[in-house]
XYZ file of C-alpha atoms in Angstrom:
544
model
C 2.878 11.712 -11.668
C 0.217 14.868 -12.340
C -2.987 14.139 -15.235
C -2.836 16.990 -17.872
C -5.319 19.054 -17.541
C -6.999 17.392 -20.380
C -7.977 13.988 -21.158
C -5.698 13.897 -24.337
C -1.901 14.349 -25.408
C 0.496 11.182 -24.368
C -1.831 9.380 -21.902
C -4.801 9.357 -24.549
C -2.089 8.357 -27.649
C -1.485 5.251 -25.843
C -5.363 4.167 -25.678
C -6.030 5.036 -29.023
C -2.504 4.916 -31.000
C -1.093 1.456 -29.410
C -2.367 -0.819 -32.026
C -1.054 0.725 -34.979
C 2.244 0.112 -32.955
C 1.748 -3.183 -32.111
C 2.996 -6.343 -34.604
C 3.386 -9.963 -33.257
C 7.257 -9.272 -32.468
C 6.119 -6.478 -29.907
C 3.426 -8.253 -28.378
C 5.587 -10.326 -25.861
C 3.586 -13.178 -23.724
C 5.336 -15.222 -20.785
C 4.048 -17.998 -18.508
C 5.753 -17.607 -15.593
C 4.233 -19.549 -12.476
C 7.218 -18.321 -9.734
C 6.181 -14.609 -10.699
C 2.183 -15.144 -11.030
C 1.891 -17.668 -7.916
C 4.928 -17.179 -5.066
C 7.240 -20.103 -4.250
C 6.089 -20.738 -1.122
C 5.342 -24.182 -0.974
C 1.546 -24.103 0.036
C 1.060 -21.804 -3.372
C 1.736 -24.613 -5.337
C -0.602 -27.068 -3.517
C -3.638 -24.658 -4.223
C -2.850 -22.779 -7.799
C -1.349 -25.627 -9.715
C -2.541 -23.522 -12.889
C -0.173 -21.224 -15.028
C -1.534 -17.811 -15.983
C -0.416 -15.883 -18.281
C 0.799 -12.222 -18.508
C 0.749 -9.546 -20.754
C 4.745 -8.388 -21.673
C 5.999 -5.229 -20.215
C 5.110 -3.620 -23.572
C 1.324 -3.602 -22.415
C 0.689 -3.603 -26.265
C -3.716 -3.748 -26.968
C -5.254 -5.901 -29.176
C -3.752 -6.325 -33.308
C -7.455 -6.510 -34.124
C -8.169 -2.470 -32.746
C -7.675 -1.079 -36.171
C -5.939 2.811 -36.077
C -7.931 3.747 -38.843
C -10.902 3.553 -36.397
C -9.768 6.690 -34.568
C -10.639 9.646 -35.714
C -8.130 12.069 -36.324
C -10.437 15.464 -35.664
C -8.488 18.024 -33.543
C -11.758 19.446 -32.225
C -13.148 16.432 -30.994
C -13.183 16.618 -27.251
C -11.187 13.994 -25.261
C -14.384 12.312 -24.502
C -14.887 11.874 -27.958
C -11.780 11.050 -28.764
C -11.825 8.431 -26.462
C -15.017 7.082 -27.729
C -14.285 6.725 -31.059
C -10.882 5.519 -30.826
C -9.755 1.654 -31.494
C -9.086 1.795 -27.141
C -12.867 1.666 -26.480
C -12.748 -1.678 -25.676
C -12.080 -0.360 -22.027
C -14.952 0.942 -22.058
C -16.960 -2.255 -21.584
C -14.294 -3.312 -18.995
C -15.700 -4.060 -15.750
C -13.475 -1.669 -12.614
C -11.031 -4.374 -11.455
C -9.087 -4.693 -8.574
C -5.515 -5.624 -9.037
C -2.641 -6.234 -6.998
C 0.731 -5.283 -8.646
C 3.500 -7.059 -6.416
C 6.627 -7.634 -5.444
C 7.571 -10.420 -2.074
C 10.409 -12.164 -0.765
C 8.635 -15.229 -3.414
C 10.053 -13.000 -6.001
C 12.099 -10.366 -5.589
C 15.426 -10.187 -3.870
C 15.583 -7.610 -1.023
C 18.408 -5.346 -2.667
C 15.261 -4.585 -5.173
C 12.732 -4.616 -2.867
C 14.410 -2.222 -0.204
C 14.580 0.347 -3.163
C 10.773 -0.030 -3.617
C 9.493 0.031 -0.418
C 8.092 2.743 0.548
C 7.600 4.274 4.546
C 4.340 3.457 6.615
C 4.722 8.013 6.717
C 4.164 7.768 2.804
C 1.006 5.822 2.143
C -0.994 8.232 2.160
C 0.949 11.068 -0.256
C 1.309 7.665 -2.373
C -2.559 6.846 -2.278
C -2.803 10.232 -3.408
C -0.234 9.973 -6.538
C -1.928 6.788 -7.401
C -5.567 8.141 -7.800
C -4.288 10.698 -9.991
C -3.724 8.208 -12.326
C -5.620 8.316 -15.443
C -6.944 4.893 -14.998
C -6.378 4.705 -10.756
C -9.368 5.178 -8.888
C -8.847 3.527 -5.794
C -5.138 2.405 -4.402
C -4.125 1.206 -1.332
C 0.176 0.282 -0.112
C 1.355 -2.614 1.774
C 4.859 -2.025 2.430
C 7.080 -4.530 4.797
C 9.640 -6.215 5.185
C 8.499 -9.429 3.144
C 6.907 -7.250 0.560
C 6.083 -4.669 -1.194
C 2.285 -4.549 -3.052
C -0.082 -1.719 -4.389
C -3.861 -2.379 -4.447
C -5.786 -0.540 -6.920
C -9.077 -0.087 -8.384
C -8.148 0.434 -12.188
C -10.796 1.299 -14.887
C -8.325 -0.679 -17.312
C -6.348 -3.632 -16.647
C -3.468 -3.062 -18.743
C -3.646 0.406 -18.824
C -3.501 0.395 -15.176
C -1.016 -1.519 -14.698
C 1.717 0.473 -16.972
C 0.492 3.145 -15.145
C 1.751 1.815 -11.794
C 4.296 0.657 -13.136
C 5.937 3.553 -14.513
C 4.777 5.713 -10.771
C 6.557 2.506 -9.451
C 9.649 2.903 -11.359
C 9.625 6.736 -11.215
C 9.324 6.965 -7.042
C 12.180 4.496 -6.692
C 14.317 4.914 -9.281
C 14.518 1.051 -10.291
C 13.699 0.351 -14.280
C 10.184 -0.093 -15.384
C 12.244 -3.537 -17.162
C 13.819 -4.289 -13.700
C 10.041 -4.140 -11.757
C 8.493 -6.221 -14.612
C 11.497 -8.474 -14.034
C 10.822 -9.776 -10.704
C 6.457 -8.407 -10.504
C 3.451 -10.475 -9.925
C -0.244 -9.412 -11.227
C -3.261 -10.668 -9.841
C -7.059 -8.935 -11.183
C -10.202 -9.851 -9.087
C -10.679 -12.674 -7.734
C -7.016 -13.875 -7.811
C -6.455 -10.654 -6.184
C -9.042 -11.327 -3.412
C -7.690 -14.907 -2.898
C -3.812 -13.248 -2.369
C -4.840 -10.857 0.334
C -6.995 -13.084 2.094
C -3.518 -15.448 1.806
C -1.526 -12.823 2.848
C -3.954 -11.792 6.079
C -4.238 -15.092 7.046
C -0.303 -15.151 7.135
C -0.619 -18.238 4.043
C 1.467 -15.781 2.014
C 4.769 -15.330 4.971
C 8.076 -16.439 4.689
C 7.093 -18.362 8.206
C 3.314 -19.919 8.146
C 1.098 -18.224 10.259
C 2.599 -15.553 11.126
C 1.075 -12.810 12.814
C 2.802 -9.937 12.249
C 1.485 -9.519 8.833
C -2.130 -9.191 10.161
C -1.412 -6.255 12.434
C 0.404 -4.819 9.374
C -2.960 -5.367 7.327
C -4.816 -3.329 9.623
C -2.437 -1.280 9.855
C -2.956 -0.298 6.360
C -6.942 0.184 7.301
C -6.146 2.597 10.163
C -3.999 4.663 7.413
C -6.358 4.631 4.679
C -9.040 5.586 6.557
C -10.348 9.738 5.378
C -7.714 9.306 2.924
C -8.997 10.157 -0.385
C -8.093 7.068 -2.438
C -8.795 4.550 0.230
C -12.394 4.060 -1.768
C -14.901 1.690 -0.760
C -14.067 -1.467 -2.980
C -10.503 -0.921 -1.568
C -10.937 -0.707 1.758
C -13.838 -3.415 1.796
C -11.238 -5.430 0.791
C -8.940 -4.963 3.238
C -11.596 -4.943 6.345
C -12.656 -8.509 4.889
C -9.298 -9.401 4.786
C -8.497 -8.859 8.464
C -11.954 -10.894 9.237
C -10.330 -13.971 7.141
C -7.246 -13.295 8.911
C -8.715 -13.470 11.971
C -10.939 -16.615 12.028
C -8.205 -18.403 9.806
C -6.269 -17.939 13.070
C -9.397 -18.968 15.418
C -10.559 -22.103 13.443
C -7.291 -23.755 12.967
C -4.347 -24.382 14.791
C -2.092 -22.342 12.251
C -0.595 -20.123 14.225
C 0.554 -23.295 16.934
C 4.414 -23.475 16.777
C 3.843 -20.898 14.220
C 7.423 -18.093 14.383
C 7.484 -14.906 13.388
C 10.451 -13.193 11.345
C 12.265 -11.871 14.421
C 11.802 -15.852 16.064
C 13.224 -16.894 12.553
C 16.319 -14.498 13.215
C 16.514 -15.549 16.219
C 16.416 -19.547 15.171
C 18.592 -19.060 12.615
C 21.556 -16.979 15.099
C 21.151 -20.612 17.270
C 21.645 -22.263 14.061
C 24.881 -20.637 13.522
C 26.477 -20.676 16.901
C 27.364 -23.572 18.011
C 25.415 -25.606 20.885
C 27.470 -24.972 23.700
C 27.099 -21.542 23.711
C 23.867 -20.867 22.887
C 22.843 -19.223 26.602
C 26.487 -17.743 26.943
C 27.023 -15.736 23.776
C 27.152 -11.419 23.776
C 23.783 -10.750 21.971
C 23.069 -7.243 20.678
C 19.719 -5.846 19.865
C 20.195 -2.711 18.127
C 16.666 -1.300 17.616
C 13.893 -1.256 20.135
C 10.487 -1.196 17.986
C 8.214 -3.994 17.529
C 10.718 -6.412 15.513
C 13.081 -5.738 17.939
C 10.906 -6.183 20.894
C 10.123 -10.012 19.264
C 14.024 -10.672 18.778
C 14.430 -9.505 22.403
C 11.977 -11.872 23.729
C 12.503 -14.582 21.657
C 16.062 -14.413 23.084
C 14.533 -14.701 26.153
C 12.132 -17.892 25.944
C 15.969 -19.581 24.070
C 17.068 -18.972 27.398
C 19.243 -15.801 26.368
C 19.428 -14.336 30.148
C 21.174 -10.765 28.961
C 21.325 -8.471 26.257
C 22.055 -4.938 25.687
C 19.633 -2.864 23.411
C 20.381 0.523 21.451
C 17.989 2.543 20.312
C 17.401 6.253 19.982
C 15.839 6.425 23.893
C 15.621 5.086 26.548
C 12.133 4.952 26.588
C 11.005 1.531 24.914
C 13.941 0.032 25.987
C 12.494 0.576 29.652
C 9.169 -0.532 28.990
C 10.604 -3.669 27.818
C 12.339 -4.046 31.114
C 9.364 -4.036 32.890
C 7.699 -6.288 31.094
C 11.100 -8.656 31.355
C 12.472 -8.176 35.052
C 14.426 -11.568 34.950
C 16.107 -10.554 32.116
C 19.801 -8.273 32.753
C 18.598 -5.796 29.485
C 21.151 -3.231 29.427
C 20.583 0.260 27.587
C 22.936 1.903 25.229
C 22.175 4.973 23.164
C 22.979 5.056 19.073
C 26.404 6.826 19.431
C 27.629 3.433 21.272
C 26.093 1.354 18.726
C 29.777 0.837 17.547
C 31.860 0.104 20.352
C 28.516 -1.975 21.387
C 29.460 -4.248 18.699
C 32.721 -4.582 19.235
C 31.862 -6.732 22.213
C 29.310 -8.476 21.093
C 28.704 -12.071 19.693
C 26.160 -12.341 17.536
C 24.166 -8.485 16.309
C 21.015 -8.357 15.335
C 19.485 -5.199 13.533
C 15.965 -3.587 13.065
C 15.703 -0.436 12.693
C 14.067 2.054 10.126
C 16.974 3.567 8.962
C 17.487 4.175 5.656
C 21.017 4.013 5.340
C 23.369 1.422 5.883
C 24.193 1.332 10.095
C 27.030 -1.006 9.279
C 29.171 -1.609 5.872
C 32.571 -3.237 5.822
C 35.062 0.035 6.628
C 32.742 -0.057 9.821
C 33.721 -3.545 10.856
C 36.707 -4.630 9.835
C 38.394 -2.155 12.788
C 35.856 -4.698 15.347
C 38.043 -7.205 17.961
C 37.857 -10.697 16.772
C 35.361 -13.152 18.282
C 36.166 -16.181 20.527
C 37.145 -19.665 19.338
C 33.802 -20.186 21.300
C 31.194 -19.092 19.205
C 32.904 -19.944 16.051
C 35.499 -17.276 15.412
C 32.475 -15.615 13.261
C 30.558 -12.639 14.401
C 27.241 -12.744 13.051
C 25.029 -10.030 12.030
C 21.403 -11.070 11.489
C 19.756 -8.261 9.306
C 16.430 -8.548 9.216
C 15.143 -4.440 7.842
C 14.138 -3.523 4.693
C 15.664 -1.367 3.606
C 18.795 -3.261 5.164
C 20.593 -1.630 8.432
C 23.883 -4.272 7.024
C 25.970 -4.059 4.345
C 26.517 -7.645 1.977
C 30.161 -6.464 1.784
C 30.354 -7.680 5.387
C 30.195 -10.888 3.884
C 33.954 -10.381 2.663
C 35.713 -9.886 5.453
C 37.168 -14.134 7.204
C 35.810 -13.390 10.319
C 31.883 -11.881 9.805
C 28.817 -13.288 8.451
C 25.564 -11.243 7.551
C 22.730 -12.844 7.038
C 19.200 -10.877 6.158
C 15.617 -11.374 5.773
C 16.396 -14.288 2.481
C 17.889 -16.310 3.924
C 15.444 -17.142 6.924
C 14.067 -19.775 4.133
C 17.039 -22.274 6.052
C 15.097 -21.747 9.160
C 11.078 -22.473 7.591
C 12.271 -25.683 5.923
C 11.428 -28.055 8.198
C 7.944 -29.057 9.109
C 6.490 -29.176 5.811
C 4.178 -31.648 5.920
C 2.618 -30.568 8.651
C 2.594 -26.716 7.686
C 1.023 -27.884 4.260
C -2.063 -29.635 5.950
C -2.844 -26.174 8.554
C -2.499 -24.656 5.064
C -5.550 -26.664 3.104
C -7.840 -25.695 6.222
C -7.199 -22.837 5.997
C -7.488 -22.654 1.819
C -11.735 -23.981 2.358
C -11.728 -20.809 4.387
C -10.620 -18.039 2.104
C -12.534 -19.864 -0.217
C -15.231 -19.148 1.435
C -14.781 -15.790 1.960
C -13.512 -15.117 -1.319
C -17.279 -15.891 -2.446
C -18.663 -13.698 -0.508
C -16.435 -11.176 -0.496
C -17.236 -10.990 -4.830
C -20.959 -11.390 -4.068
C -20.247 -8.157 -1.714
C -18.628 -6.179 -4.409
C -21.136 -7.363 -7.125
C -23.592 -6.379 -5.084
C -22.817 -2.865 -5.682
C -23.249 -2.603 -8.865
C -26.964 -2.378 -8.085
C -25.788 1.266 -6.172
C -26.111 3.353 -9.479
C -28.709 2.041 -11.248
C -30.813 2.787 -7.801
C -29.929 6.231 -7.770
C -30.995 5.912 -11.404
C -34.174 5.252 -11.360
C -34.769 6.845 -7.549
C -33.711 10.353 -10.173
C -35.896 9.623 -13.422
C -38.924 9.035 -11.051
C -38.155 12.199 -8.918
C -37.766 14.410 -12.454
C -41.128 12.799 -13.235
C -42.572 13.661 -10.344
C -40.996 17.485 -9.695
C -42.251 18.281 -13.807
C -45.508 16.414 -13.210
C -46.092 18.780 -9.550
C -45.066 21.510 -11.275
C -47.819 21.065 -13.943
C -50.449 20.271 -11.553
C -50.143 23.536 -9.274
C -50.133 25.590 -12.245
C -53.320 24.688 -13.121
C -54.557 25.145 -9.548
C -53.257 28.793 -9.620
C -51.402 30.893 -7.632
C -54.299 31.204 -4.717
C -53.581 28.181 -3.581
C -52.625 27.704 0.447
C -49.608 26.090 1.505
C -51.123 23.634 3.078
C -52.662 22.912 0.069
C -49.305 22.939 -1.978
C -47.831 20.365 0.904
C -50.615 18.388 0.788
C -50.137 17.656 -3.392
C -47.084 17.720 -2.771
C -46.453 14.863 0.134
C -49.145 13.254 -2.273
C -46.428 12.641 -5.159
C -43.656 11.604 -3.076
C -45.595 8.849 -1.680
C -47.092 7.390 -4.922
C -43.588 7.757 -6.582
C -42.431 6.168 -3.038
C -45.131 3.344 -3.214
C -44.034 2.981 -6.846
C -40.560 2.758 -6.275
C -40.654 0.197 -2.764
C -40.671 -3.067 -5.462
C -37.880 -2.428 -7.840
C -35.776 -1.294 -4.927
C -36.566 -4.386 -3.071
C -35.176 -6.421 -5.979
C -32.289 -4.813 -6.431
C -30.838 -4.586 -3.378
C -28.557 -7.960 -2.602
C -27.726 -7.811 1.493
C -29.124 -11.523 2.808
C -32.584 -10.301 3.941
C -34.321 -12.264 1.398
C -33.477 -15.755 -0.569
C -32.574 -13.367 -3.620
C -29.841 -14.350 -5.349
C -27.367 -12.109 -6.615
C -27.779 -13.528 -9.740
C -31.610 -12.352 -9.487
C -30.902 -9.091 -8.684
C -28.083 -8.465 -11.476
C -30.968 -9.608 -13.854
C -33.538 -7.434 -13.027
C -30.536 -4.589 -12.403
C -30.146 -5.173 -16.290
C -33.637 -4.821 -16.977
C -34.314 -1.677 -15.234
C -31.247 -0.459 -16.760
C -33.535 -1.401 -20.155
C -36.778 -0.160 -19.532
C -35.625 2.880 -18.820
C -32.195 3.890 -20.142
C -30.825 4.466 -17.168
C -27.864 4.027 -17.641
C -24.860 2.051 -19.933
C -20.885 0.992 -19.541
C -19.710 3.844 -21.927
C -21.746 6.436 -19.767
C -20.335 5.106 -15.775
C -17.129 5.200 -17.800
C -17.764 9.235 -19.001
C -18.125 9.861 -15.266
C -15.712 8.571 -14.487
C -13.115 10.415 -16.904
C -14.934 13.931 -16.159
C -14.575 13.882 -12.726
C -10.709 13.254 -13.069
C -10.381 15.843 -16.270
C -12.556 18.339 -13.829
C -10.532 17.161 -10.181
C -7.300 18.763 -12.340
C -8.802 21.714 -13.616
C -9.470 23.037 -10.254
């Protein structure tokens, strides 16, 4: 979504006039614990409080009268912003916000439309950061979730802009997204990504693949404008949390991935007598496909067919598992292989379904020994197998949402492990918030040094003019060095009291108090000036 060449028009109007449009009837509040904190078992245990969200209208407070907004067309966009009823946004600190849709809140048919391939993450970050109220962004898109993390100048405006962007890029109506999304802010957003990285928010508790996916967000984001200090710091800390939880708890002991849950589901649906003899077909030899093969081998399967675009990956898997007969077939033989299979696992990145009803209906029936049903276990998002295949009498389709059946067991043990992990997450969340709060002092440090430097340069020029033009370069340098030395020594104390890096016993609260005191004493900056600078930067960026 492009930013207008001036900070005005529809975007500014949405700030300044929304109060006039708001009415008791148009302000909708809903409380939905299922939406705000997912339906996973561990969530209910640790987060019993219900949070309220503003409905999709994202209206502003009624108390903001539109009569306060100046109507002069000669005012600049910034002046309009400052004088509008929406200037409450100027007093907000930039917020970390998560706009998410996960397996706990959103059916797969909606998630697959919103999914963003990894190759498109940099483009998505750039487009998100071009929105008027978004400073930083990251995308976490997996088979179980589609979550957008942003640093927003305004929570309400930021959420509205991101939701509209999601609708525009996916074709899913805003109302449909709002029906399924969950919104988390600041501390809650931090805790959420830490839980995600630790495997607490996964369908299968403690699964390891999500940590690799969080790492990939950082890898892809490196060097991308918009993957800024706050968001990159958040994801890097999440990686640390994920590693620590798996090291210090036994949460990963016996835990299974989505791929192994898919194998478990297939075995649950097959008669026990044919677990090792059923004809297995795996379509796709990527990360997920390779894990499916490994878990099939672990369950006693000694022969399977793997369909893939190229043989290289299949050969590598065959080298790794030399005691298993893995037969490679090219993609153009997929239907022929499916006709000879009892269970078909699909895990490809295809944007269109590989199997629809009309393709499956002509496949020969499977034997009674495997239950007379051909099983399609589809762990891809977007889906590789159409739901219409279920209409056939001799076929059944299961997708990632059906894996819940597999993970319903051992509830007590999973909750105990989750409690251990939550203690670590709580500790790490406090550390991250302290780090983020300490960033507030950085602008003050820069402003104070710049303030002192302006005084130094001005006084140095006065001194040099009094000394005349016949002074030597050595003397000039000596006087300049003297002035710099005096300033540096005077600033040393205040600078030390503005740094919160754990090198001394000073608390974050004391550091922030020092920052506010220096801001007041030297008039270094105000909330409005910070916002002005950010908005000016966005306007200038679009005018280049």
